[in-house]
Amino acid sequence: MAESVVLDPVDLHLLRLLQNDARATYRDLAAQVGVAPSTCLDRVTRLRRSGVILGHRLELDPAKLGRGLEALLSVQVRPHRRELVGPFVERIRALPESRTVFHLTGPDDYLVHVAVADMADLQRLVLDEFTAHREVARVETRLIFQQWECGPLLPPSPSAQSA
């Protein structure tokens, strides 16, 4: 398990701002946080080096790319053995429809978020890319009607940690 990094209020403010707009300039960030641009650059660089900031990503609208139907696929793999886990995950990650893959505890082994063109495309994906493989024992599909992004991910407050 990775070790936590100690963050002060300036770091937390920078992280909150960057999570809301990763393209913000150091000058703009520095002005909002109340530090010099060079201090802002140093702090963001430290946050990257320490692994707190993992990267930046571009978000695309799946519907505008012809993938207007999104679903969550609960997948059970049998036998659930290490030698099957790696190849299964890599095969699923390589699919252009896959958005996120989670390895889980409980009755399902994986939860896969997919984006497809339509119901026929979803059926093709499930039948040809999931259940066609012997190790896939079961796939349960849930359609996503709507989704919302949540606020910035910040460490728990000290009062929440002591509770």
PDB file of C-alpha atoms in Angstrom:
ATOM      1  CA  MET A   1       0.000   0.000   0.000  1.00  0.00           C
ATOM      2  CA  ALA A   2       1.343   3.446  -0.935  1.00  0.00           C
ATOM      3  CA  GLU A   3       2.274   5.820   1.825  1.00  0.00           C
ATOM      4  CA  SER A   4       0.273   9.004   2.311  1.00  0.00           C
ATOM      5  CA  VAL A   5       1.942  12.299   1.505  1.00  0.00           C
ATOM      6  CA  VAL A   6       1.637  15.177   3.969  1.00  0.00           C
ATOM      7  CA  LEU A   7      -0.172  18.070   2.298  1.00  0.00           C
ATOM      8  CA  ASP A   8      -0.530  21.568   3.667  1.00  0.00           C
ATOM      9  CA  PRO A   9      -3.430  23.950   2.914  1.00  0.00           C
ATOM     10  CA  VAL A  10      -1.603  25.456  -0.107  1.00  0.00           C
ATOM     11  CA  ASP A  11      -1.069  21.983  -1.608  1.00  0.00           C
ATOM     12  CA  LEU A  12      -4.732  21.117  -1.034  1.00  0.00           C
ATOM     13  CA  HIS A  13      -5.867  24.367  -2.635  1.00  0.00           C
ATOM     14  CA  LEU A  14      -3.626  23.715  -5.666  1.00  0.00           C
ATOM     15  CA  LEU A  15      -4.945  20.166  -6.029  1.00  0.00           C
ATOM     16  CA  ARG A  16      -8.542  21.357  -5.825  1.00  0.00           C
ATOM     17  CA  LEU A  17      -7.911  23.982  -8.513  1.00  0.00           C
ATOM     18  CA  LEU A  18      -6.016  21.581 -10.790  1.00  0.00           C
ATOM     19  CA  GLN A  19      -8.703  18.910 -10.515  1.00  0.00           C
ATOM     20  CA  ASN A  20     -11.258  21.454 -11.658  1.00  0.00           C
ATOM     21  CA  ASP A  21      -9.036  22.766 -14.491  1.00  0.00           C
ATOM     22  CA  ALA A  22      -5.830  20.870 -15.255  1.00  0.00           C
ATOM     23  CA  ARG A  23      -4.978  23.444 -17.954  1.00  0.00           C
ATOM     24  CA  ALA A  24      -4.732  26.362 -15.525  1.00  0.00           C
ATOM     25  CA  THR A  25      -1.470  28.290 -15.849  1.00  0.00           C
ATOM     26  CA  TYR A  26       0.961  28.510 -12.951  1.00  0.00           C
ATOM     27  CA  ARG A  27       0.421  32.281 -12.957  1.00  0.00           C
ATOM     28  CA  ASP A  28      -3.353  31.850 -12.546  1.00  0.00           C
ATOM     29  CA  LEU A  29      -2.935  29.131  -9.924  1.00  0.00           C
ATOM     30  CA  ALA A  30      -0.430  31.220  -7.982  1.00  0.00           C
ATOM     31  CA  ALA A  31      -2.779  34.211  -7.981  1.00  0.00           C
ATOM     32  CA  GLN A  32      -5.687  32.134  -6.696  1.00  0.00           C
ATOM     33  CA  VAL A  33      -3.610  30.455  -3.981  1.00  0.00           C
ATOM     34  CA  GLY A  34      -1.660  33.573  -2.966  1.00  0.00           C
ATOM     35  CA  VAL A  35       1.898  32.433  -3.714  1.00  0.00           C
ATOM     36  CA  ALA A  36       4.524  33.395  -6.295  1.00  0.00           C
ATOM     37  CA  PRO A  37       4.343  31.590  -9.674  1.00  0.00           C
ATOM     38  CA  SER A  38       7.778  30.042  -9.024  1.00  0.00           C
ATOM     39  CA  THR A  39       6.524  28.686  -5.664  1.00  0.00           C
ATOM     40  CA  CYS A  40       3.451  27.315  -7.416  1.00  0.00           C
ATOM     41  CA  LEU A  41       5.631  25.581 -10.028  1.00  0.00           C
ATOM     42  CA  ASP A  42       7.849  24.088  -7.296  1.00  0.00           C
ATOM     43  CA  ARG A  43       4.861  22.778  -5.360  1.00  0.00           C
ATOM     44  CA  VAL A  44       3.155  21.219  -8.395  1.00  0.00           C
ATOM     45  CA  THR A  45       6.475  19.644  -9.428  1.00  0.00           C
ATOM     46  CA  ARG A  46       6.836  18.183  -5.912  1.00  0.00           C
ATOM     47  CA  LEU A  47       3.274  16.853  -6.044  1.00  0.00           C
ATOM     48  CA  ARG A  48       4.062  15.134  -9.361  1.00  0.00           C
ATOM     49  CA  ARG A  49       7.350  13.654  -8.131  1.00  0.00           C
ATOM     50  CA  SER A  50       5.740  12.354  -4.939  1.00  0.00           C
ATOM     51  CA  GLY A  51       3.052  10.602  -6.996  1.00  0.00           C
ATOM     52  CA  VAL A  52       0.114  12.637  -5.703  1.00  0.00           C
ATOM     53  CA  ILE A  53      -0.492  13.976  -9.236  1.00  0.00           C
ATOM     54  CA  LEU A  54      -0.489  11.014 -11.583  1.00  0.00           C
ATOM     55  CA  GLY A  55      -1.059  12.834 -14.854  1.00  0.00           C
ATOM     56  CA  HIS A  56      -3.500  14.794 -16.939  1.00  0.00           C
ATOM     57  CA  ARG A  57      -6.146  13.419 -19.226  1.00  0.00           C
ATOM     58  CA  LEU A  58      -8.431  14.568 -21.937  1.00  0.00           C
ATOM     59  CA  GLU A  59     -12.116  13.768 -21.467  1.00  0.00           C
ATOM     60  CA  LEU A  60     -14.185  12.954 -24.533  1.00  0.00           C
ATOM     61  CA  ASP A  61     -17.949  12.715 -24.932  1.00  0.00           C
ATOM     62  CA  PRO A  62     -18.664   9.066 -25.892  1.00  0.00           C
ATOM     63  CA  ALA A  63     -22.000   9.998 -27.509  1.00  0.00           C
ATOM     64  CA  LYS A  64     -20.313  12.467 -29.856  1.00  0.00           C
ATOM     65  CA  LEU A  65     -17.922   9.686 -30.869  1.00  0.00           C
ATOM     66  CA  GLY A  66     -20.765   7.347 -31.812  1.00  0.00           C
ATOM     67  CA  ARG A  67     -20.789   5.497 -28.481  1.00  0.00           C
ATOM     68  CA  GLY A  68     -23.976   6.837 -26.912  1.00  0.00           C
ATOM     69  CA  LEU A  69     -24.870   3.743 -24.875  1.00  0.00           C
ATOM     70  CA  GLU A  70     -22.847   3.051 -21.724  1.00  0.00           C
ATOM     71  CA  ALA A  71     -23.120   0.018 -19.488  1.00  0.00           C
ATOM     72  CA  LEU A  72     -21.511  -1.708 -16.531  1.00  0.00           C
ATOM     73  CA  LEU A  73     -20.706  -5.377 -17.055  1.00  0.00           C
ATOM     74  CA  SER A  74     -20.322  -7.537 -13.940  1.00  0.00           C
ATOM     75  CA  VAL A  75     -18.126 -10.456 -14.960  1.00  0.00           C
ATOM     76  CA  GLN A  76     -17.499 -13.711 -13.149  1.00  0.00           C
ATOM     77  CA  VAL A  77     -14.393 -15.655 -14.247  1.00  0.00           C
ATOM     78  CA  ARG A  78     -14.004 -19.358 -13.465  1.00  0.00           C
ATOM     79  CA  PRO A  79     -11.612 -20.573 -12.401  1.00  0.00           C
ATOM     80  CA  HIS A  80     -10.492 -17.308 -10.865  1.00  0.00           C
ATOM     81  CA  ARG A  81      -6.769 -18.004 -10.935  1.00  0.00           C
ATOM     82  CA  ARG A  82      -3.750 -15.731 -11.275  1.00  0.00           C
ATOM     83  CA  GLU A  83      -2.733 -17.155 -14.658  1.00  0.00           C
ATOM     84  CA  LEU A  84      -6.105 -16.078 -16.098  1.00  0.00           C
ATOM     85  CA  VAL A  85      -6.316 -12.661 -14.436  1.00  0.00           C
ATOM     86  CA  GLY A  86      -3.509 -10.920 -16.352  1.00  0.00           C
ATOM     87  CA  PRO A  87      -4.486 -12.088 -19.859  1.00  0.00           C
ATOM     88  CA  PHE A  88      -8.197 -11.452 -19.184  1.00  0.00           C
ATOM     89  CA  VAL A  89      -7.586  -7.896 -17.980  1.00  0.00           C
ATOM     90  CA  GLU A  90      -5.225  -7.086 -20.858  1.00  0.00           C
ATOM     91  CA  ARG A  91      -7.699  -8.438 -23.416  1.00  0.00           C
ATOM     92  CA  ILE A  92     -10.541  -6.377 -21.925  1.00  0.00           C
ATOM     93  CA  ARG A  93      -8.391  -3.230 -21.628  1.00  0.00           C
ATOM     94  CA  ALA A  94      -7.472  -3.528 -25.319  1.00  0.00           C
ATOM     95  CA  LEU A  95     -11.121  -3.361 -26.413  1.00  0.00           C
ATOM     96  CA  PRO A  96     -12.004   0.084 -27.807  1.00  0.00           C
ATOM     97  CA  GLU A  97     -15.354  -0.102 -25.963  1.00  0.00           C
ATOM     98  CA  SER A  98     -13.745  -0.494 -22.510  1.00  0.00           C
ATOM     99  CA  ARG A  99     -13.532   2.644 -20.386  1.00  0.00           C
ATOM    100  CA  THR A 100     -12.583   1.236 -16.960  1.00  0.00           C
ATOM    101  CA  VAL A 101     -11.930  -2.221 -15.503  1.00  0.00           C
ATOM    102  CA  PHE A 102     -12.178  -2.970 -11.775  1.00  0.00           C
ATOM    103  CA  HIS A 103     -11.021  -6.207 -10.095  1.00  0.00           C
ATOM    104  CA  LEU A 104     -13.450  -6.850  -7.226  1.00  0.00           C
ATOM    105  CA  THR A 105     -14.135  -8.920  -4.162  1.00  0.00           C
ATOM    106  CA  GLY A 106     -17.512 -10.610  -3.811  1.00  0.00           C
ATOM    107  CA  PRO A 107     -19.532 -12.751  -6.209  1.00  0.00           C
ATOM    108  CA  ASP A 108     -18.350 -10.855  -9.312  1.00  0.00           C
ATOM    109  CA  ASP A 109     -14.687 -10.732 -10.200  1.00  0.00           C
ATOM    110  CA  TYR A 110     -14.698  -7.703 -12.500  1.00  0.00           C
ATOM    111  CA  LEU A 111     -16.762  -4.638 -13.216  1.00  0.00           C
ATOM    112  CA  VAL A 112     -16.199  -3.229 -16.706  1.00  0.00           C
ATOM    113  CA  HIS A 113     -17.505   0.168 -17.813  1.00  0.00           C
ATOM    114  CA  VAL A 114     -18.103   0.120 -21.574  1.00  0.00           C
ATOM    115  CA  ALA A 115     -19.339   2.585 -24.187  1.00  0.00           C
ATOM    116  CA  VAL A 116     -20.966   1.212 -27.354  1.00  0.00           C
ATOM    117  CA  ALA A 117     -22.968   2.499 -30.312  1.00  0.00           C
ATOM    118  CA  ASP A 118     -26.295   0.854 -29.494  1.00  0.00           C
ATOM    119  CA  MET A 119     -27.990  -2.213 -28.004  1.00  0.00           C
ATOM    120  CA  ALA A 120     -26.922  -4.463 -30.912  1.00  0.00           C
ATOM    121  CA  ASP A 121     -23.309  -3.360 -30.407  1.00  0.00           C
ATOM    122  CA  LEU A 122     -23.583  -4.135 -26.687  1.00  0.00           C
ATOM    123  CA  GLN A 123     -24.954  -7.589 -27.465  1.00  0.00           C
ATOM    124  CA  ARG A 124     -22.109  -8.219 -29.925  1.00  0.00           C
ATOM    125  CA  LEU A 125     -19.553  -7.093 -27.333  1.00  0.00           C
ATOM    126  CA  VAL A 126     -20.950  -9.348 -24.600  1.00  0.00           C
ATOM    127  CA  LEU A 127     -21.292 -12.397 -26.846  1.00  0.00           C
ATOM    128  CA  ASP A 128     -18.120 -12.053 -28.921  1.00  0.00           C
ATOM    129  CA  GLU A 129     -15.665 -10.505 -26.474  1.00  0.00           C
ATOM    130  CA  PHE A 130     -16.811 -11.763 -23.080  1.00  0.00           C
ATOM    131  CA  THR A 131     -18.948 -14.914 -22.998  1.00  0.00           C
ATOM    132  CA  ALA A 132     -17.191 -16.442 -26.028  1.00  0.00           C
ATOM    133  CA  HIS A 133     -14.203 -17.099 -23.747  1.00  0.00           C
ATOM    134  CA  ARG A 134     -14.345 -20.284 -21.660  1.00  0.00           C
ATOM    135  CA  GLU A 135     -13.123 -18.652 -18.456  1.00  0.00           C
ATOM    136  CA  VAL A 136     -16.084 -16.215 -18.413  1.00  0.00           C
ATOM    137  CA  ALA A 137     -18.769 -17.943 -16.387  1.00  0.00           C
ATOM    138  CA  ARG A 138     -21.295 -15.097 -16.234  1.00  0.00           C
ATOM    139  CA  VAL A 139     -21.854 -11.543 -17.425  1.00  0.00           C
ATOM    140  CA  GLU A 140     -24.544  -9.311 -15.958  1.00  0.00           C
ATOM    141  CA  THR A 141     -25.273  -6.055 -17.778  1.00  0.00           C
ATOM    142  CA  ARG A 142     -26.533  -2.797 -16.303  1.00  0.00           C
ATOM    143  CA  LEU A 143     -27.253   0.178 -18.554  1.00  0.00           C
ATOM    144  CA  ILE A 144     -26.116   3.616 -17.413  1.00  0.00           C
ATOM    145  CA  PHE A 145     -28.864   6.202 -17.770  1.00  0.00           C
ATOM    146  CA  GLN A 146     -26.824   9.134 -16.496  1.00  0.00           C
ATOM    147  CA  GLN A 147     -23.623   9.783 -14.590  1.00  0.00           C
ATOM    148  CA  TRP A 148     -22.200  12.676 -12.600  1.00  0.00           C
ATOM    149  CA  GLU A 149     -18.647  13.571 -11.719  1.00  0.00           C
ATOM    150  CA  CYS A 150     -18.019  14.197  -8.041  1.00  0.00           C
ATOM    151  CA  GLY A 151     -15.885  16.818  -6.359  1.00  0.00           C
ATOM    152  CA  PRO A 152     -12.111  16.810  -6.106  1.00  0.00           C
ATOM    153  CA  LEU A 153     -10.450  13.889  -4.338  1.00  0.00           C
ATOM    154  CA  LEU A 154      -8.698  15.233  -1.282  1.00  0.00           C
ATOM    155  CA  PRO A 155      -7.388  13.510   1.833  1.00  0.00           C
ATOM    156  CA  PRO A 156      -9.843  13.045   4.700  1.00  0.00           C
ATOM    157  CA  SER A 157      -9.987  15.928   7.133  1.00  0.00           C
ATOM    158  CA  PRO A 158      -8.205  15.344  10.461  1.00  0.00           C
ATOM    159  CA  SER A 159     -11.571  15.273  12.272  1.00  0.00           C
ATOM    160  CA  ALA A 160     -12.809  12.458   9.979  1.00  0.00           C
ATOM    161  CA  GLN A 161      -9.625  10.432  10.597  1.00  0.00           C
ATOM    162  CA  SER A 162     -10.015  10.525  14.389  1.00  0.00           C
ATOM    163  CA  ALA A 163     -13.697   9.512  14.290  1.00  0.00           C
TER     164      ALA A 163
END
